[in-house]
Short mmCIF file of C-alpha atoms in Angstrom, two decimals:
data_model
loop_
_atom_site.label_atom_id
_atom_site.label_comp_id
_atom_site.label_asym_id
_atom_site.label_seq_id
_atom_site.Cartn_x
_atom_site.Cartn_y
_atom_site.Cartn_z
CA MET X 535 89.38 -121.24 284.85
CA GLU X 536 90.49 -120.69 288.42
CA GLY X 537 93.93 -121.98 287.51
CA TYR X 538 94.12 -119.52 284.64
CA LEU X 539 93.07 -116.63 286.87
CA SER X 540 95.67 -117.57 289.44
CA LEU X 541 98.23 -117.52 286.64
CA TRP X 542 97.32 -113.89 286.03
CA ASP X 543 97.53 -113.15 289.74
CA GLU X 544 100.97 -114.62 289.81
CA TYR X 545 102.36 -113.40 286.47
CA GLY X 546 100.03 -110.59 285.34
CA ALA X 547 102.43 -107.75 286.02
CA ARG X 548 105.35 -109.59 284.41
CA ILE X 549 103.24 -110.50 281.38
CA MET X 550 102.42 -106.86 280.79
CA GLU X 551 105.96 -105.75 281.50
CA SER X 552 107.42 -108.33 279.13
CA PHE X 553 104.99 -107.53 276.36
CA TRP X 554 105.73 -103.85 276.85
CA ALA X 555 109.37 -104.74 276.14
CA ASN X 556 108.28 -106.27 272.81
CA LEU X 557 106.37 -103.12 271.92
CA GLN X 558 109.32 -100.93 272.84
CA LEU X 559 111.66 -103.09 270.78
CA THR X 560 109.22 -102.75 267.88
CA PHE X 561 108.95 -98.99 268.20
CA TRP X 562 112.66 -98.19 268.31
CA ALA X 563 113.74 -100.86 265.84
CA PHE X 564 111.10 -99.77 263.33
CA ILE X 565 112.15 -96.14 263.46
CA ALA X 566 115.81 -97.09 263.14
CA CYS X 567 115.23 -99.63 260.36
CA ALA X 568 113.09 -97.10 258.46
CA VAL X 569 115.94 -94.58 258.55
CA LEU X 570 118.63 -97.11 257.69
CA GLY X 571 116.44 -98.83 255.10
CA THR X 572 115.68 -95.53 253.37
CA ILE X 573 119.37 -94.64 253.25
CA LEU X 574 120.11 -98.07 251.78
CA ALA X 575 117.33 -97.64 249.22
CA ILE X 576 118.77 -94.25 248.18
CA MET X 577 122.16 -95.95 247.79
CA ARG X 578 120.63 -98.68 245.66
CA ILE X 579 119.02 -96.22 243.23
CA SER X 580 121.92 -93.76 243.25
CA PRO X 581 124.05 -93.05 240.18
CA ILE X 582 127.24 -93.94 242.11
CA PRO X 583 128.25 -97.57 241.43
CA SER X 584 130.13 -98.09 244.72
CA LEU X 585 127.11 -96.98 246.78
CA ARG X 586 124.83 -99.21 244.73
CA ALA X 587 127.19 -102.14 245.29
CA PHE X 588 127.28 -101.46 249.03
CA GLY X 589 123.49 -101.31 249.25
CA THR X 590 123.10 -104.51 247.27
CA ALA X 591 125.72 -106.32 249.36
CA TYR X 592 124.11 -105.16 252.62
CA VAL X 593 120.66 -106.35 251.60
CA ASN X 594 121.89 -109.69 250.34
CA ILE X 595 123.95 -110.38 253.45
CA PHE X 596 121.47 -109.39 256.15
CA ARG X 597 118.27 -110.46 254.42
CA ASN X 598 119.72 -113.94 254.09
CA THR X 599 121.09 -114.28 257.62
CA PRO X 600 118.70 -115.68 260.26
CA LEU X 601 117.69 -113.03 262.79
CA THR X 602 118.50 -115.36 265.68
CA ILE X 603 122.08 -115.53 264.47
CA ILE X 604 122.35 -111.74 264.14
CA ILE X 605 121.07 -111.19 267.68
CA ALA X 606 123.13 -114.03 269.12
CA PHE X 607 126.17 -112.55 267.35
CA GLY X 608 125.44 -109.22 269.01
CA VAL X 609 125.27 -110.77 272.45
CA PHE X 610 127.93 -113.46 272.31
CA VAL X 611 130.44 -111.77 270.04
CA LEU X 612 129.94 -108.00 270.29
CA PHE X 613 129.14 -108.14 274.00
CA GLY X 614 130.76 -111.41 275.04
CA VAL X 615 134.03 -111.11 273.13
CA PHE X 616 134.41 -107.41 272.34
CA LYS X 617 132.70 -106.21 275.53
CA LEU X 618 130.39 -103.82 273.68
CA GLN X 619 128.92 -101.71 276.46
CA LEU X 620 126.20 -99.37 275.25
CA SER X 621 124.78 -98.84 278.70
CA GLU X 622 125.94 -99.24 282.29
CA ASP X 623 122.75 -101.15 282.98
CA PHE X 624 123.35 -104.85 282.24
CA GLN X 625 119.76 -105.56 281.14
CA PHE X 626 119.40 -102.34 279.18
CA ASN X 627 122.61 -103.16 277.32
CA PHE X 628 121.02 -106.38 276.04
CA PHE X 629 117.92 -104.44 275.14
CA LEU X 630 119.98 -102.02 273.02
CA ILE X 631 121.90 -104.83 271.36
CA ALA X 632 118.56 -106.46 270.48
CA ILE X 633 117.33 -103.20 268.92
CA ILE X 634 120.50 -103.00 266.85
CA GLY X 635 120.11 -106.61 265.70
CA LEU X 636 116.45 -106.12 264.79
CA THR X 637 117.32 -102.89 262.99
CA ILE X 638 120.17 -104.36 260.97
CA TYR X 639 118.02 -107.29 259.88
CA HIS X 640 114.81 -105.44 259.09
CA ALA X 641 116.56 -102.51 257.36
CA SER X 642 117.30 -104.86 254.46
CA PHE X 643 113.59 -105.66 254.11
CA PHE X 644 112.61 -102.02 254.55
CA CYS X 645 115.09 -101.06 251.83
CA GLU X 646 113.49 -103.56 249.46
CA ALA X 647 110.01 -102.29 250.39
CA ILE X 648 111.06 -98.76 249.41
CA ARG X 649 112.60 -100.05 246.23
CA SER X 650 109.35 -101.74 245.31
CA GLY X 651 107.74 -98.34 245.93
CA VAL X 652 110.30 -96.68 243.66
CA ASN X 653 109.27 -99.14 240.96
CA THR X 654 105.72 -97.75 241.14
CA VAL X 655 107.07 -94.29 240.17
CA PRO X 656 107.28 -93.91 236.38
CA LEU X 657 110.75 -93.17 235.00
CA GLY X 658 109.39 -89.94 233.52
CA GLN X 659 109.05 -88.46 237.03
CA ALA X 660 112.81 -88.72 237.56
CA GLU X 661 113.49 -87.40 234.07
CA ALA X 662 111.23 -84.41 234.64
CA ALA X 663 112.95 -83.71 237.95
CA ARG X 664 116.36 -83.85 236.32
CA ALA X 665 115.15 -81.72 233.41
CA ILE X 666 114.33 -78.79 235.70
CA GLY X 667 117.83 -78.99 237.15
CA LEU X 668 117.36 -81.02 240.32
CA GLY X 669 120.36 -83.17 241.24
CA PHE X 670 120.01 -86.78 242.34
CA LEU X 671 119.41 -86.17 246.06
CA PRO X 672 116.92 -83.30 245.72
CA ALA X 673 115.07 -85.25 243.02
CA ALA X 674 114.99 -88.33 245.27
CA ARG X 675 113.83 -86.32 248.28
CA MET X 676 111.21 -84.14 246.62
CA VAL X 677 109.93 -86.19 243.71
CA ILE X 678 110.81 -89.90 243.85
CA LEU X 679 110.70 -90.88 247.53
CA PRO X 680 107.44 -89.10 248.47
CA GLN X 681 105.73 -91.10 245.73
CA ALA X 682 107.71 -94.26 246.50
CA PHE X 683 106.68 -94.20 250.18
CA ARG X 684 103.06 -93.80 249.21
CA GLY X 685 103.40 -96.71 246.80
CA ALA X 686 105.12 -98.85 249.42
CA ILE X 687 102.64 -98.66 252.31
CA VAL X 688 101.73 -102.33 252.09
CA PRO X 689 105.28 -103.73 251.89
CA MET X 690 106.42 -101.31 254.64
CA GLY X 691 103.49 -102.49 256.74
CA ASN X 692 104.54 -106.07 256.16
CA VAL X 693 108.00 -105.21 257.48
CA LEU X 694 106.39 -103.70 260.58
CA ILE X 695 104.22 -106.75 261.18
CA ALA X 696 107.17 -109.11 260.73
CA LEU X 697 109.18 -106.93 263.10
CA ILE X 698 106.51 -107.01 265.81
CA LYS X 699 106.54 -110.78 265.79
CA ASN X 700 110.30 -111.03 265.38
CA THR X 701 110.87 -109.10 268.61
CA THR X 702 110.31 -112.48 270.29
CA VAL X 703 113.69 -113.48 268.89
CA ALA X 704 115.23 -110.97 271.30
CA VAL X 705 114.94 -113.75 273.87
CA ALA X 706 118.07 -115.12 272.17
CA GLY X 707 119.72 -111.92 273.31
CA SER X 708 118.67 -112.31 276.95
CA VAL X 709 115.98 -109.62 276.79
CA ALA X 710 113.12 -110.13 279.22
CA GLU X 711 110.39 -110.21 276.62
CA ILE X 712 107.16 -112.14 276.29
CA SER X 713 108.31 -115.34 274.61
CA GLY X 714 110.97 -115.82 277.29
CA LEU X 715 108.38 -115.35 279.99
CA MET X 716 106.06 -117.71 278.14
CA LYS X 717 108.68 -120.45 278.29
CA THR X 718 109.16 -119.85 282.01
CA MET X 719 105.42 -119.89 282.69
CA ILE X 720 104.91 -123.10 280.72
CA GLU X 721 107.64 -124.78 282.71
CA LEU X 722 106.34 -123.62 286.08
CA ARG X 723 102.60 -123.80 285.31
CA ALA X 724 102.36 -126.77 282.97
CA ASP X 725 98.68 -127.14 283.93
CA GLN X 726 97.92 -123.96 281.96
CA GLY X 727 100.25 -124.73 279.00
CA ILE X 728 97.75 -124.39 276.18
CA LEU X 729 96.13 -121.29 277.63
CA ILE X 730 99.52 -119.67 278.11
CA PHE X 731 100.30 -120.22 274.43
CA LEU X 732 96.93 -118.88 273.38
CA THR X 733 97.21 -115.85 275.66
CA VAL X 734 100.56 -114.80 274.24
CA ALA X 735 99.39 -115.46 270.69
CA MET X 736 96.28 -113.38 271.27
CA MET X 737 98.32 -110.48 272.57
CA PHE X 738 100.13 -110.34 269.25
CA VAL X 739 96.93 -110.77 267.27
CA VAL X 740 95.34 -107.87 269.14
CA ILE X 741 98.23 -105.62 268.15
CA VAL X 742 98.80 -106.86 264.60
CA VAL X 743 95.23 -107.08 263.27
CA PRO X 744 94.42 -103.36 263.69
CA ILE X 745 97.79 -102.49 262.15
CA GLY X 746 96.94 -104.66 259.15
CA LEU X 747 93.60 -102.89 258.75
CA LEU X 748 95.24 -99.50 259.09
CA ILE X 749 97.80 -100.38 256.43
CA THR X 750 95.11 -101.41 253.97
CA SER X 751 93.15 -98.21 254.47
CA LEU X 752 96.27 -96.02 254.32
CA SER X 753 97.49 -97.67 251.14
CA LYS X 754 94.19 -96.80 249.47
CA LYS X 755 94.00 -93.31 250.88
CA LEU X 756 97.59 -92.35 250.08
CA ALA X 757 97.85 -93.98 246.64
CA VAL X 758 99.20 -91.48 244.10
CA ALA X 759 96.61 -90.78 241.40
CA ARG X 760 98.14 -91.01 237.92
CA MET W 445 108.05 -62.08 228.30
CA ASN W 446 110.44 -62.33 225.40
CA SER W 447 113.25 -60.38 226.98
CA ASP W 448 112.71 -62.47 230.10
CA HIS W 449 113.39 -65.79 228.44
CA GLN W 450 116.40 -64.56 226.64
CA ALA W 451 117.86 -62.42 229.39
CA GLU W 452 120.66 -64.84 230.18
CA ALA W 453 121.64 -65.64 226.62
CA SER W 454 124.96 -63.94 226.39
CA SER W 455 127.38 -65.25 223.82
CA GLY W 456 126.70 -64.45 220.20
CA GLY W 457 127.07 -68.09 219.11
CA PRO W 458 124.36 -70.71 218.70
CA ILE W 459 122.24 -71.58 221.75
CA VAL W 460 122.55 -75.28 220.99
CA ARG W 461 125.40 -76.83 219.05
CA LEU W 462 125.83 -80.53 218.36
CA ALA W 463 129.12 -81.45 216.74
CA GLY W 464 129.93 -84.94 215.50
CA VAL W 465 127.46 -86.60 217.84
CA ASN W 466 127.29 -90.38 217.66
CA LYS W 467 125.31 -92.84 219.72
CA HIS W 468 124.80 -96.59 219.48
CA TYR W 469 122.29 -98.91 221.09
CA GLY W 470 124.25 -102.11 220.69
CA ALA W 471 124.53 -102.66 216.96
CA LEU W 472 122.00 -99.92 216.16
CA HIS W 473 123.64 -96.64 215.17
CA VAL W 474 120.89 -94.42 216.56
CA LEU W 475 122.65 -91.08 216.06
CA ASN W 476 125.07 -91.00 213.15
CA ASN W 477 127.44 -88.02 213.04
CA ILE W 478 124.90 -85.35 213.92
CA ASN W 479 125.93 -81.72 213.40
CA LEU W 480 123.35 -79.12 214.25
CA ASP W 481 123.29 -75.48 215.33
CA VAL W 482 120.21 -73.79 216.72
CA VAL W 483 120.52 -70.01 216.96
CA LYS W 484 118.75 -67.71 219.36
CA GLY W 485 115.07 -67.31 218.61
CA GLU W 486 115.05 -70.07 216.03
CA VAL W 487 112.30 -72.69 215.90
CA VAL W 488 113.60 -75.99 214.56
CA VAL W 489 111.20 -78.85 213.90
CA ILE W 490 112.57 -82.36 213.59
CA LEU W 491 110.58 -84.73 211.42
CA GLY W 492 111.17 -88.31 210.48
CA PRO W 493 109.79 -91.83 210.63
CA SER W 494 109.64 -93.74 213.92
CA GLY W 495 113.00 -95.03 214.98
CA SER W 496 114.87 -92.38 213.02
CA GLY W 497 116.55 -91.11 216.19
CA LYS W 498 114.72 -87.79 216.48
CA SER W 499 113.53 -88.29 220.08
CA THR W 500 116.95 -89.57 221.09
CA LEU W 501 118.53 -86.48 219.54
CA CYS W 502 116.18 -84.25 221.50
CA ARG W 503 116.92 -86.07 224.76
CA THR W 504 120.71 -85.90 224.33
CA ILE W 505 120.56 -82.11 224.47
CA ASN W 506 119.94 -82.14 228.21
CA ARG W 507 121.69 -85.45 228.65
CA LEU W 508 118.69 -87.57 229.48
CA GLU W 509 120.46 -89.75 226.93
CA THR W 510 124.23 -90.02 226.96
CA ILE W 511 126.27 -89.87 223.76
CA ASP W 512 129.21 -92.02 222.68
CA GLU W 513 131.09 -89.39 220.69
CA GLY W 514 130.97 -85.71 219.85
CA THR W 515 130.19 -82.60 221.84
CA ILE W 516 127.04 -80.76 222.75
CA THR W 517 127.21 -77.14 223.89
CA ILE W 518 124.45 -75.01 225.36
CA ASP W 519 125.06 -71.29 224.85
CA GLY W 520 128.77 -71.90 224.48
CA LYS W 521 129.12 -74.22 227.50
CA THR W 522 129.93 -77.88 226.90
CA LEU W 523 127.41 -80.23 228.49
CA PRO W 524 129.13 -81.77 231.55
CA GLU W 525 128.92 -85.50 232.19
CA GLU W 526 127.44 -85.50 235.68
CA GLY W 527 127.00 -83.64 238.91
CA LYS W 528 126.05 -80.11 239.87
CA ALA W 529 127.33 -78.48 236.68
CA LEU W 530 125.07 -80.72 234.62
CA ALA W 531 122.09 -79.92 236.84
CA ARG W 532 122.78 -76.19 236.39
CA LEU W 533 122.93 -76.47 232.64
CA ARG W 534 119.76 -78.55 232.57
CA ALA W 535 117.99 -75.72 234.35
CA ASP W 536 118.70 -73.59 231.25
CA VAL W 537 117.09 -76.15 228.95
CA GLY W 538 113.32 -76.54 229.23
CA MET W 539 111.94 -79.95 228.38
CA VAL W 540 108.40 -80.99 227.52
CA PHE W 541 107.77 -84.73 227.34
CA GLN W 542 105.35 -86.83 225.36
CA SER W 543 103.80 -88.18 228.56
CA PHE W 544 103.72 -84.79 230.38
CA ASN W 545 105.50 -86.18 233.45
CA LEU W 546 103.96 -83.71 235.87
CA PHE W 547 104.92 -84.55 239.46
CA ALA W 548 101.93 -86.70 240.36
CA HIS W 549 101.95 -85.96 244.12
CA LYS W 550 102.18 -82.18 243.77
CA THR W 551 99.55 -79.64 242.84
CA ILE W 552 99.66 -77.81 239.52
CA LEU W 553 101.04 -74.73 241.26
CA GLU W 554 103.70 -76.75 243.12
CA ASN W 555 104.70 -78.42 239.87
CA VAL W 556 105.55 -75.03 238.41
CA THR W 557 107.18 -73.55 241.53
CA LEU W 558 109.38 -76.51 242.51
CA GLY W 559 112.18 -75.62 240.08
CA PRO W 560 112.29 -71.88 240.76
CA ILE W 561 112.26 -72.45 244.55
CA LYS W 562 114.59 -75.44 244.86
CA VAL W 563 116.92 -74.89 241.92
CA LYS W 564 116.98 -71.11 241.60
CA GLY W 565 116.42 -70.30 245.27
CA MET W 566 113.47 -68.04 244.55
CA LYS W 567 111.22 -67.01 247.43
CA LYS W 568 107.96 -68.93 247.59
CA SER W 569 105.79 -65.82 247.27
CA GLU W 570 107.75 -64.72 244.22
CA ALA W 571 107.66 -68.21 242.68
CA ASP W 572 103.90 -68.43 243.27
CA LYS W 573 103.41 -65.14 241.48
CA LEU W 574 105.57 -66.20 238.54
CA ALA W 575 103.79 -69.56 238.37
CA MET W 576 100.35 -67.97 238.38
CA GLN W 577 101.40 -65.65 235.54
CA LEU W 578 102.62 -68.60 233.50
CA LEU W 579 99.56 -70.72 234.28
CA GLU W 580 97.41 -67.76 233.27
CA ARG W 581 99.30 -67.54 230.05
CA VAL W 582 98.80 -71.22 229.15
CA GLY W 583 95.17 -70.96 230.24
CA VAL W 584 95.05 -73.25 233.29
CA ALA W 585 95.36 -70.76 236.16
CA ASN W 586 91.95 -71.85 237.48
CA GLN W 587 93.31 -75.39 238.01
CA ALA W 588 96.28 -74.32 240.15
CA ALA W 589 95.19 -76.13 243.30
CA LYS W 590 94.39 -79.44 241.62
CA LEU W 591 96.53 -82.52 241.20
CA PRO W 592 97.76 -83.47 237.72
CA ALA W 593 95.51 -86.55 237.51
CA GLN W 594 92.46 -84.27 237.79
CA LEU W 595 93.35 -82.43 234.56
CA SER W 596 92.87 -83.44 230.94
CA GLY W 597 95.91 -84.40 228.90
CA GLY W 598 95.92 -81.11 227.05
CA GLN W 599 95.76 -79.14 230.29
CA GLN W 600 98.55 -81.26 231.79
CA GLN W 601 100.77 -80.65 228.80
CA ARG W 602 100.18 -76.90 229.02
CA VAL W 603 101.14 -77.04 232.71
CA ALA W 604 104.29 -78.92 231.68
CA ILE W 605 105.10 -76.06 229.31
CA ALA W 606 104.54 -73.55 232.14
CA ARG W 607 106.78 -75.64 234.42
CA ALA W 608 109.58 -75.53 231.86
CA LEU W 609 109.10 -71.78 231.23
CA ALA W 610 109.30 -71.06 234.96
CA MET W 611 113.02 -71.84 234.80
CA LYS W 612 113.42 -69.08 232.17
CA PRO W 613 115.21 -71.49 229.84
CA LYS W 614 117.47 -70.45 226.99
CA VAL W 615 115.96 -73.13 224.79
CA MET W 616 112.88 -75.34 224.98
CA LEU W 617 112.91 -78.95 223.84
CA PHE W 618 109.62 -80.59 222.92
CA ASP W 619 109.72 -84.38 222.59
CA GLU W 620 106.54 -85.30 220.67
CA PRO W 621 104.42 -83.08 222.92
CA THR W 622 101.10 -83.94 221.29
CA SER W 623 101.58 -87.64 220.53
CA ALA W 624 99.88 -88.83 223.73
CA LEU W 625 96.93 -86.46 223.42
CA ASP W 626 93.38 -87.07 222.28
CA PRO W 627 92.85 -85.37 218.91
CA GLU W 628 90.59 -82.63 220.29
CA MET W 629 93.31 -81.54 222.72
CA ILE W 630 96.17 -81.30 220.27
CA ASN W 631 95.36 -77.81 219.10
CA GLU W 632 95.27 -76.20 222.54
CA VAL W 633 98.86 -77.38 223.09
CA LEU W 634 100.00 -76.45 219.58
CA ASP W 635 98.48 -72.97 219.96
CA THR W 636 100.48 -72.46 223.13
CA MET W 637 103.62 -73.55 221.31
CA VAL W 638 102.92 -71.30 218.32
CA SER W 639 102.51 -68.27 220.56
CA LEU W 640 105.74 -69.18 222.35
CA ALA W 641 107.51 -69.37 219.00
CA ARG W 642 106.07 -66.00 217.96
CA GLU W 643 107.43 -64.46 221.15
CA GLY W 644 110.93 -65.45 220.15
CA MET W 645 111.59 -68.52 222.27
CA THR W 646 114.34 -70.75 220.90
CA MET W 647 112.68 -74.12 220.31
CA LEU W 648 113.58 -77.57 219.13
CA VAL W 649 110.47 -79.59 218.47
CA VAL W 650 110.15 -83.28 217.62
CA THR W 651 106.66 -83.77 216.26
CA HIS W 652 104.40 -85.42 213.75
CA GLU W 653 102.28 -82.28 213.44
CA MET W 654 102.99 -80.99 209.96
CA GLY W 655 100.65 -78.08 210.53
CA PHE W 656 102.82 -76.84 213.37
CA ALA W 657 105.95 -77.22 211.25
CA ARG W 658 104.40 -75.16 208.47
CA LYS W 659 103.04 -72.51 210.79
CA ALA W 660 105.85 -71.98 213.26
CA ALA W 661 109.11 -73.54 212.11
CA ASP W 662 112.02 -71.51 210.80
CA ARG W 663 113.71 -74.71 209.72
CA VAL W 664 112.68 -78.31 209.25
CA ILE W 665 115.15 -81.11 209.84
CA PHE W 666 114.36 -84.48 208.37
CA MET W 667 115.98 -87.48 210.02
CA ALA W 668 116.14 -91.09 208.94
CA ASP W 669 118.23 -93.98 210.30
CA GLY W 670 120.01 -91.77 212.81
CA GLN W 671 121.15 -89.22 210.25
CA ILE W 672 120.07 -85.74 209.30
CA VAL W 673 119.03 -86.37 205.73
CA GLU W 674 117.72 -83.00 204.78
CA GLN W 675 117.15 -79.55 206.22
CA ALA W 676 115.24 -76.68 204.68
CA THR W 677 112.61 -74.06 205.37
CA PRO W 678 109.17 -75.63 205.86
CA GLU W 679 108.01 -74.17 202.57
CA GLU W 680 110.89 -75.77 200.67
CA PHE W 681 110.71 -79.04 202.52
CA PHE W 682 107.01 -79.65 202.05
CA THR W 683 106.81 -78.48 198.42
CA ASN W 684 110.14 -79.61 197.09
CA PRO W 685 111.82 -82.33 199.19
CA GLN W 686 115.21 -83.33 197.81
CA SER W 687 115.92 -86.81 199.16
CA ALA W 688 114.10 -90.01 198.26
CA ARG W 689 113.55 -90.74 201.99
CA ALA W 690 111.86 -87.40 202.56
CA LYS W 691 109.70 -87.78 199.46
CA ASP W 692 108.67 -91.22 200.60
CA PHE W 693 107.92 -89.94 204.13
CA LEU W 694 105.81 -87.05 202.86
CA SER W 695 103.89 -89.18 200.37
CA LYS W 696 102.87 -91.54 203.18
CA LEU W 697 101.64 -88.63 205.24
CA ILE W 698 99.50 -87.39 202.40
CA THR W 699 97.90 -90.75 201.74
CA ASN W 700 97.19 -91.09 205.46
CA HIS W 701 95.43 -87.79 205.86
#
């Protein structure tokens, strides 16, 4: 126990700082992937074949590429080869590249979550919207998507939960996040190895479990009565 | 109200004209060389057995179904294939569906005001006033703040009629408006439609309600196998049908009722 407490004395601040990085990655990547994913979903249900094809191609490419590879590509190719400099700050640049990688990857899943929500909206809703003279985009914005989002709370929540945990992959992009620190701590404090694992795991559990509960209650509360 | 609906009808020609319309679903010839004019103020009822193409015909008029051949014009304007022009023309054609299709996430009032506000650019206060008048008229004004799922089928269908009327359409299409209703609710919807017909609305109604056809139709069209087999006044059609298909259809109705 004393050993474990001394670990906190030594690493406490860095543990919190690193985990804060994971939460920040989650926050920004989720907002960005929600925007991009929604745009992709609109493309995939649009009447324009080339947009549909683009949306489909995007989802199939990035959903089927490992996240580690996307983030490593960002760091080693976009930064390493093409010198992509999003920020003067060396560390912050990696952080931004990680957000982009997480966004690109999870947008494909978010798009599919929205599409599953669109499938909960009866075809008649779109027909009624068109029949009063709404074009595709206004009908999507005012009739289809509001219902689709409410029908997609659970799959969108699953994307969020996956994203929270997948922020640990940002270690592949040299971001000082919790799984990187965990590896360092295990190497330097091998005596506390199991507890270090459990501590980091618990930190995620503490964040994810309430989100799961919230999703369940929201999905019931927001369900569209038909 | 009458002058309101018809205010924009300008040309002297038919409000709806279908000329040489053909449509196939694979090998099935679902609309076979349809020619049909509906003039201003006319109430046309389309009858026919299931699968005769009558619903498809109704849905082609605002291009919820595409056609393979022929032309459809609304008040002299040819129905465009896609885009803004199509949306504009659709706004002139009111549609009432079998399954009501009220926007499930919007209140009754919002269902009626969405079109006037977003398509016609009407002010919200003005649209609310118009919507309340129409809801009053179809007898559901006291439900304005509720969601569609809280209303009975008959009430929902009357709201759907109000929603279509709010666009001040030149013609109203009814695609089996009472087929999804419980029997005790059919009459409240039919009564609304009869009063609309009496006020001079141009209507094209696909239905199985012979009573409505007798009471309100100026003309009955009988379809079978994608073709218009017979058309006549309701009186003529019901008492003296000409074709074997129509005789057969009517005899089945009589034995069923």
